[in-house]
C-alpha positions as a Markdown table, in Angstrom:
| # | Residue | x | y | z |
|---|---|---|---|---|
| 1 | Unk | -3.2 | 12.0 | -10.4 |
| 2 | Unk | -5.6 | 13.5 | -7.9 |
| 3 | Unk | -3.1 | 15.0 | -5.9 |
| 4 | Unk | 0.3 | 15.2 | -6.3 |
| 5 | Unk | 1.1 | 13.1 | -3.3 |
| 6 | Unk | -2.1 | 10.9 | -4.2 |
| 7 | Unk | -1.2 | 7.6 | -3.8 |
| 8 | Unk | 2.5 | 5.7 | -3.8 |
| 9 | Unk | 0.7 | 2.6 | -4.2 |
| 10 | Unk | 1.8 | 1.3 | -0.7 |
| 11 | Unk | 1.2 | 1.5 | 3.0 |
| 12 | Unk | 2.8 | 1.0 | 6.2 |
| 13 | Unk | 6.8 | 0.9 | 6.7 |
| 14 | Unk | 8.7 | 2.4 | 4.0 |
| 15 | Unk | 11.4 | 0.0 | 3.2 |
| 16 | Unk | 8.4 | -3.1 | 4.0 |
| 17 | Unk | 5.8 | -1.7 | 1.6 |
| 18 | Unk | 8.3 | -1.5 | -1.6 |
| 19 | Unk | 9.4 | -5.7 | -0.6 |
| 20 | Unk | 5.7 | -7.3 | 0.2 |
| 21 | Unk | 3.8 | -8.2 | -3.0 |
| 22 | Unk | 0.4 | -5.6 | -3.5 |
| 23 | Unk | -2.3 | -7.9 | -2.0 |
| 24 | Unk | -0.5 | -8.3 | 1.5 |
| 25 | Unk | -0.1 | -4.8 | 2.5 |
| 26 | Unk | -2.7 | -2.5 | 0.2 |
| 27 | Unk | -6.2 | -3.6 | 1.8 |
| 28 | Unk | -9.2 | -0.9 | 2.0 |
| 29 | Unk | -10.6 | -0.3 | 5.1 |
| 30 | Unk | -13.7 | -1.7 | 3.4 |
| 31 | Unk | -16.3 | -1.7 | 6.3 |
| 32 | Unk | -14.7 | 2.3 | 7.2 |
| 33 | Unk | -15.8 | 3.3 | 3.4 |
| 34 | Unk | -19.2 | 2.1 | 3.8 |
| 35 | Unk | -20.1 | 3.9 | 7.1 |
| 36 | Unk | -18.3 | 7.3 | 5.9 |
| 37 | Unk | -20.7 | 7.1 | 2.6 |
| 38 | Unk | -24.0 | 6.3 | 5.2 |
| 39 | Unk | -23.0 | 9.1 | 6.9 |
| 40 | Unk | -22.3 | 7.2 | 10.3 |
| 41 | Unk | -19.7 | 7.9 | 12.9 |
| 42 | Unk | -16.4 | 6.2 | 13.1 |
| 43 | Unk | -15.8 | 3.6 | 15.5 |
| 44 | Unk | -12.7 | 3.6 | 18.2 |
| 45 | Unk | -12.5 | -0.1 | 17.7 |
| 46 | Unk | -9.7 | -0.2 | 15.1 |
| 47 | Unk | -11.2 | -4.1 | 14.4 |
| 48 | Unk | -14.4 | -2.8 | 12.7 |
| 49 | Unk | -12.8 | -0.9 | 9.8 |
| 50 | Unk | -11.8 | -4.3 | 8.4 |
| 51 | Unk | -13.3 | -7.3 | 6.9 |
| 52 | Unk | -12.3 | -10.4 | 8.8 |
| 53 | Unk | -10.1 | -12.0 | 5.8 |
| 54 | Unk | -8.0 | -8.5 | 5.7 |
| 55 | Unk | -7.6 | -8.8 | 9.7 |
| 56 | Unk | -6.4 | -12.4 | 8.9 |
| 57 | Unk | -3.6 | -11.2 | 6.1 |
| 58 | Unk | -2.3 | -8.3 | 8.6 |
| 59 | Unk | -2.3 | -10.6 | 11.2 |
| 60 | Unk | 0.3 | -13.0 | 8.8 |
| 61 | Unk | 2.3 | -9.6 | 8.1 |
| 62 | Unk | 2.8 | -8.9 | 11.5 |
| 63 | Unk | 3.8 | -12.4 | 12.5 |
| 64 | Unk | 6.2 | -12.4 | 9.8 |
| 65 | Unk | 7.8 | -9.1 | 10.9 |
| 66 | Unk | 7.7 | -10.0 | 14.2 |
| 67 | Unk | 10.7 | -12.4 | 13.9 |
| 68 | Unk | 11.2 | -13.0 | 17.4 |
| 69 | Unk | 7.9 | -13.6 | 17.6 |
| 70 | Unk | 7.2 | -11.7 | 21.4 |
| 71 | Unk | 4.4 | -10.1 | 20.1 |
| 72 | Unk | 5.8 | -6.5 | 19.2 |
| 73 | Unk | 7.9 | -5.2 | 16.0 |
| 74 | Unk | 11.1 | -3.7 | 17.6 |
| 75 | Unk | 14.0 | -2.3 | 15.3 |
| 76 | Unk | 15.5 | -5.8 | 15.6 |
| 77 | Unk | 12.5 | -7.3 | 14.2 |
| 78 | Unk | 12.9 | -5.0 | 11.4 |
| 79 | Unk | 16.2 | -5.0 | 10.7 |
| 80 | Unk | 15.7 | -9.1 | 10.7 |
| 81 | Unk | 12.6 | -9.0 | 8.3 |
| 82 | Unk | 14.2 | -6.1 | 5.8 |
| 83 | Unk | 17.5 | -8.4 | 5.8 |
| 84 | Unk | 15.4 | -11.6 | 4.8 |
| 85 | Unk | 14.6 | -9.5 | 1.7 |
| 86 | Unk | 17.8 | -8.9 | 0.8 |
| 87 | Unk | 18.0 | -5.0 | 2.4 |
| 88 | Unk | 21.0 | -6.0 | 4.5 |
| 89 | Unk | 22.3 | -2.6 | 5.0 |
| 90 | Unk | 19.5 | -0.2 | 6.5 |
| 91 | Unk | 20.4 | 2.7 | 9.0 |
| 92 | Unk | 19.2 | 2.7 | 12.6 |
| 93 | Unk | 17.8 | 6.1 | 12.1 |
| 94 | Unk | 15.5 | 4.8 | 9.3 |
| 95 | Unk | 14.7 | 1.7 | 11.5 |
| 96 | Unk | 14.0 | 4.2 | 14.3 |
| 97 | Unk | 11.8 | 6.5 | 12.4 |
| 98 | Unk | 9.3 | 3.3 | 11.2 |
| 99 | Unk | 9.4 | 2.4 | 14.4 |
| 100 | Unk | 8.7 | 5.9 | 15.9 |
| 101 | Unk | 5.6 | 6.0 | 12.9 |
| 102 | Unk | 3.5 | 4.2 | 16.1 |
| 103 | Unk | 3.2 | 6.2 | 19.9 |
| 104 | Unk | 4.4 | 3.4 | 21.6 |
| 105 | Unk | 5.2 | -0.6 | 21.2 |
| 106 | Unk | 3.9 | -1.9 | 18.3 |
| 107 | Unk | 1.6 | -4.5 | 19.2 |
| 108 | Unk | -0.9 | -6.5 | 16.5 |
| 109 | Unk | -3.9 | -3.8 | 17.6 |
| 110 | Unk | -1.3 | -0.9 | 17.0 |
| 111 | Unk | -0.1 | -2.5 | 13.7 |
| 112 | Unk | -3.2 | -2.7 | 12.3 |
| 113 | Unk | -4.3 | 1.0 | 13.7 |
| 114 | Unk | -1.3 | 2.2 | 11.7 |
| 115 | Unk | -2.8 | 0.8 | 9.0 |
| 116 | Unk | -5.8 | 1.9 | 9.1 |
| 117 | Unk | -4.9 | 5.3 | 9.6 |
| 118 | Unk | -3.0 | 5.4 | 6.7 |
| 119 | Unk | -5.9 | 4.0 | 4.8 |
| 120 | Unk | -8.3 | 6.0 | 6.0 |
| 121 | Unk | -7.8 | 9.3 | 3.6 |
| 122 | Unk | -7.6 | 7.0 | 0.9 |
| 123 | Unk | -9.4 | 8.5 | -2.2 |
| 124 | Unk | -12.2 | 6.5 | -3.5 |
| 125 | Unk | -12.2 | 4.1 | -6.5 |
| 126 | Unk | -13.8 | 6.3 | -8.5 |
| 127 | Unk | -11.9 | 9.2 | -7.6 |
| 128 | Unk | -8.9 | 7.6 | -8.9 |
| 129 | Unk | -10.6 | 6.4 | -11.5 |
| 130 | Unk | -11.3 | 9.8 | -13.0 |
| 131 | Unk | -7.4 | 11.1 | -12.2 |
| 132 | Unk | -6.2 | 8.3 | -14.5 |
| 133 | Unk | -9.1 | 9.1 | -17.3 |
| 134 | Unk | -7.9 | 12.3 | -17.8 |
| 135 | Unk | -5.0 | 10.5 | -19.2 |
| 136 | Unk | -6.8 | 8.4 | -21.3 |
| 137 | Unk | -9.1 | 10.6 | -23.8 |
| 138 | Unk | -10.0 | 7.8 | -25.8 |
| 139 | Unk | -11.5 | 5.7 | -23.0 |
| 140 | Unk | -9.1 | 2.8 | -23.6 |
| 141 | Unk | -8.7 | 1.9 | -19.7 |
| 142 | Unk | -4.9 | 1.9 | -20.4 |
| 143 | Unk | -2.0 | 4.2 | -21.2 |
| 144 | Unk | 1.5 | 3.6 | -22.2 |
| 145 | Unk | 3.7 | 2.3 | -19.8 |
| 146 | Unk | 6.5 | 5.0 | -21.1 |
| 147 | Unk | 4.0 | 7.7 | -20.6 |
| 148 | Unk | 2.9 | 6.5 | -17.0 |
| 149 | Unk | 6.5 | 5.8 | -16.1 |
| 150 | Unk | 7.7 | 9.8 | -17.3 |
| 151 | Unk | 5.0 | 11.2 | -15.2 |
| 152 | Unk | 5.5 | 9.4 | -12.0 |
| 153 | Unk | 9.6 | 9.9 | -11.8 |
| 154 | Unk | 9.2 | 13.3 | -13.4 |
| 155 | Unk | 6.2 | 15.4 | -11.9 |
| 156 | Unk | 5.6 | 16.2 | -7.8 |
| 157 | Unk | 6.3 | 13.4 | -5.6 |
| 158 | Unk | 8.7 | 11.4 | -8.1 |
| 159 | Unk | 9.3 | 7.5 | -7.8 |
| 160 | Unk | 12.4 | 6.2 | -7.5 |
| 161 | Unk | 14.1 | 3.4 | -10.1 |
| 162 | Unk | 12.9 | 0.7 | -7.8 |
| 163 | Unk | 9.6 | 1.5 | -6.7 |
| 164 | Unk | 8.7 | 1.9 | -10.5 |
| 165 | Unk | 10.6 | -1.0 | -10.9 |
| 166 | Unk | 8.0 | -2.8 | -8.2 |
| 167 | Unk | 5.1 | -1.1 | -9.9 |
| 168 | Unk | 6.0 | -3.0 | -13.1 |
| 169 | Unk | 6.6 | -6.1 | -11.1 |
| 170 | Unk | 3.2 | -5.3 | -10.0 |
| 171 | Unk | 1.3 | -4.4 | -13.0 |
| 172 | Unk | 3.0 | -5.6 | -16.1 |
| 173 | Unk | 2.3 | -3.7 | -19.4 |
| 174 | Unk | 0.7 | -5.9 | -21.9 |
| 175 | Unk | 2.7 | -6.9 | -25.1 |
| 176 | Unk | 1.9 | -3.4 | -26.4 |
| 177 | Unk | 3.2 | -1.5 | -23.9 |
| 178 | Unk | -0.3 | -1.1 | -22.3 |
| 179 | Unk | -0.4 | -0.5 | -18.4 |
| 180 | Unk | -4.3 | -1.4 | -17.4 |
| 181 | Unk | -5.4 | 1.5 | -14.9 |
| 182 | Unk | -8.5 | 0.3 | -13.7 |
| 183 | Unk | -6.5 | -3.0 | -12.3 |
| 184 | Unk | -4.4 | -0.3 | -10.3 |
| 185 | Unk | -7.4 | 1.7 | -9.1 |
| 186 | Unk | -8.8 | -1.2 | -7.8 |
| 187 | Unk | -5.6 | -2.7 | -6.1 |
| 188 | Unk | -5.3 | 0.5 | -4.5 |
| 189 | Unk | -8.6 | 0.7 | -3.3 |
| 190 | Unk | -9.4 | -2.6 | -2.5 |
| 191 | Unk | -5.9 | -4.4 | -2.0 |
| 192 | Unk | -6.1 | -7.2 | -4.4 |
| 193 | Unk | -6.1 | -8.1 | -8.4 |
| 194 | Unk | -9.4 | -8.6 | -9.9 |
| 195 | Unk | -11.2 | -11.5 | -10.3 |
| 196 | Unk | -11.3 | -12.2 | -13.9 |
């Protein structure tokens, strides 16, 4: 890839990002992109990096984490949401370090500042594009799911068993073995599957 440390095809919480299917948690900062390529400065309003139907999808993530629903993600929160997905036995220290990820309470506006912080240095389409070309000589726009699966546990920042196993669940090889790249890049990039 790009970088080593390119892209782990998630965002946000740790444990969350490997449970939540692609399109709820890996959105573009769409409107961000567009005024870093027309050269304009950023804007403090964390709102105006996001299109309105991405705002609405965080907005269902952090009302789903926020299980007590008082309007800010605790460790109890967490620990609530992680158990609903079958993670029944996570540490306090990891439920204090996602938590300690934000400066203070974790309110909807900081939620979706995390977010968009994390998004921000995201690599373009076409940038990833390019990474994944150089793996694919003949211009296929897909590479062997074996081959893929070898580089990512083996080279810089390895996956583990069960995020490749949420990468398959993700983007599943075609009969042949055949994982389709450009889907990926654009999930990445823009946080949901194609339209066909």
């Amino acid at each position: 890839m790009h970088t080593c440390q390119s892209h782990r095809l998630g965002v946000g919480f740790s444990l969350l990002d490997q449970q939540q299917p692609p399109e709820a948690l890996e959105m573009a900062p769409k409107k961000a992109k567009r005024r870093q390529q027309q050269g304009e400065g950023g804007s403090s309003n964390v709102f105006s990096m996001f299109e309105q139907s991405q705002i609405q999808e965080y907005k269902e993530a952090f009302t789903i984490i926020d299980q007590n629903r008082d309007g800010i993600i605790s460790k109890d929160d967490l620990r609530d949401v992680l158990a609903t997905m079958g993670q029944l036995n996570v540490k306090n220290d990891e439920l204090e370090a996602m938590v300690k990820e934000a400066s203070g309470p974790i309110n909807f506006t900081v939620f979706l500042t995390m977010f968009g912080e994390k998004l921000k240095g995201a690599d373009p389409e076409d940038v990833i594009l390019s990474s994944f070309k150089v793996l694919d000589p003949e211009g296929t726009g897909s590479i062997k799911k074996e081959f893929l699966q070898e580089l990512l546990t083996t080279q810089c920042d390895r996956f583990s068993a069960e995020e490749m196993t949420n990468l398959w669940a993700a983007f599943p090889p075609d009969v042949a073995g055949n994982v389709d790249y450009k889907n990926i890049c654009y999930v990445i990039t823009h946080g949901e599957d194609k339209e066909e």
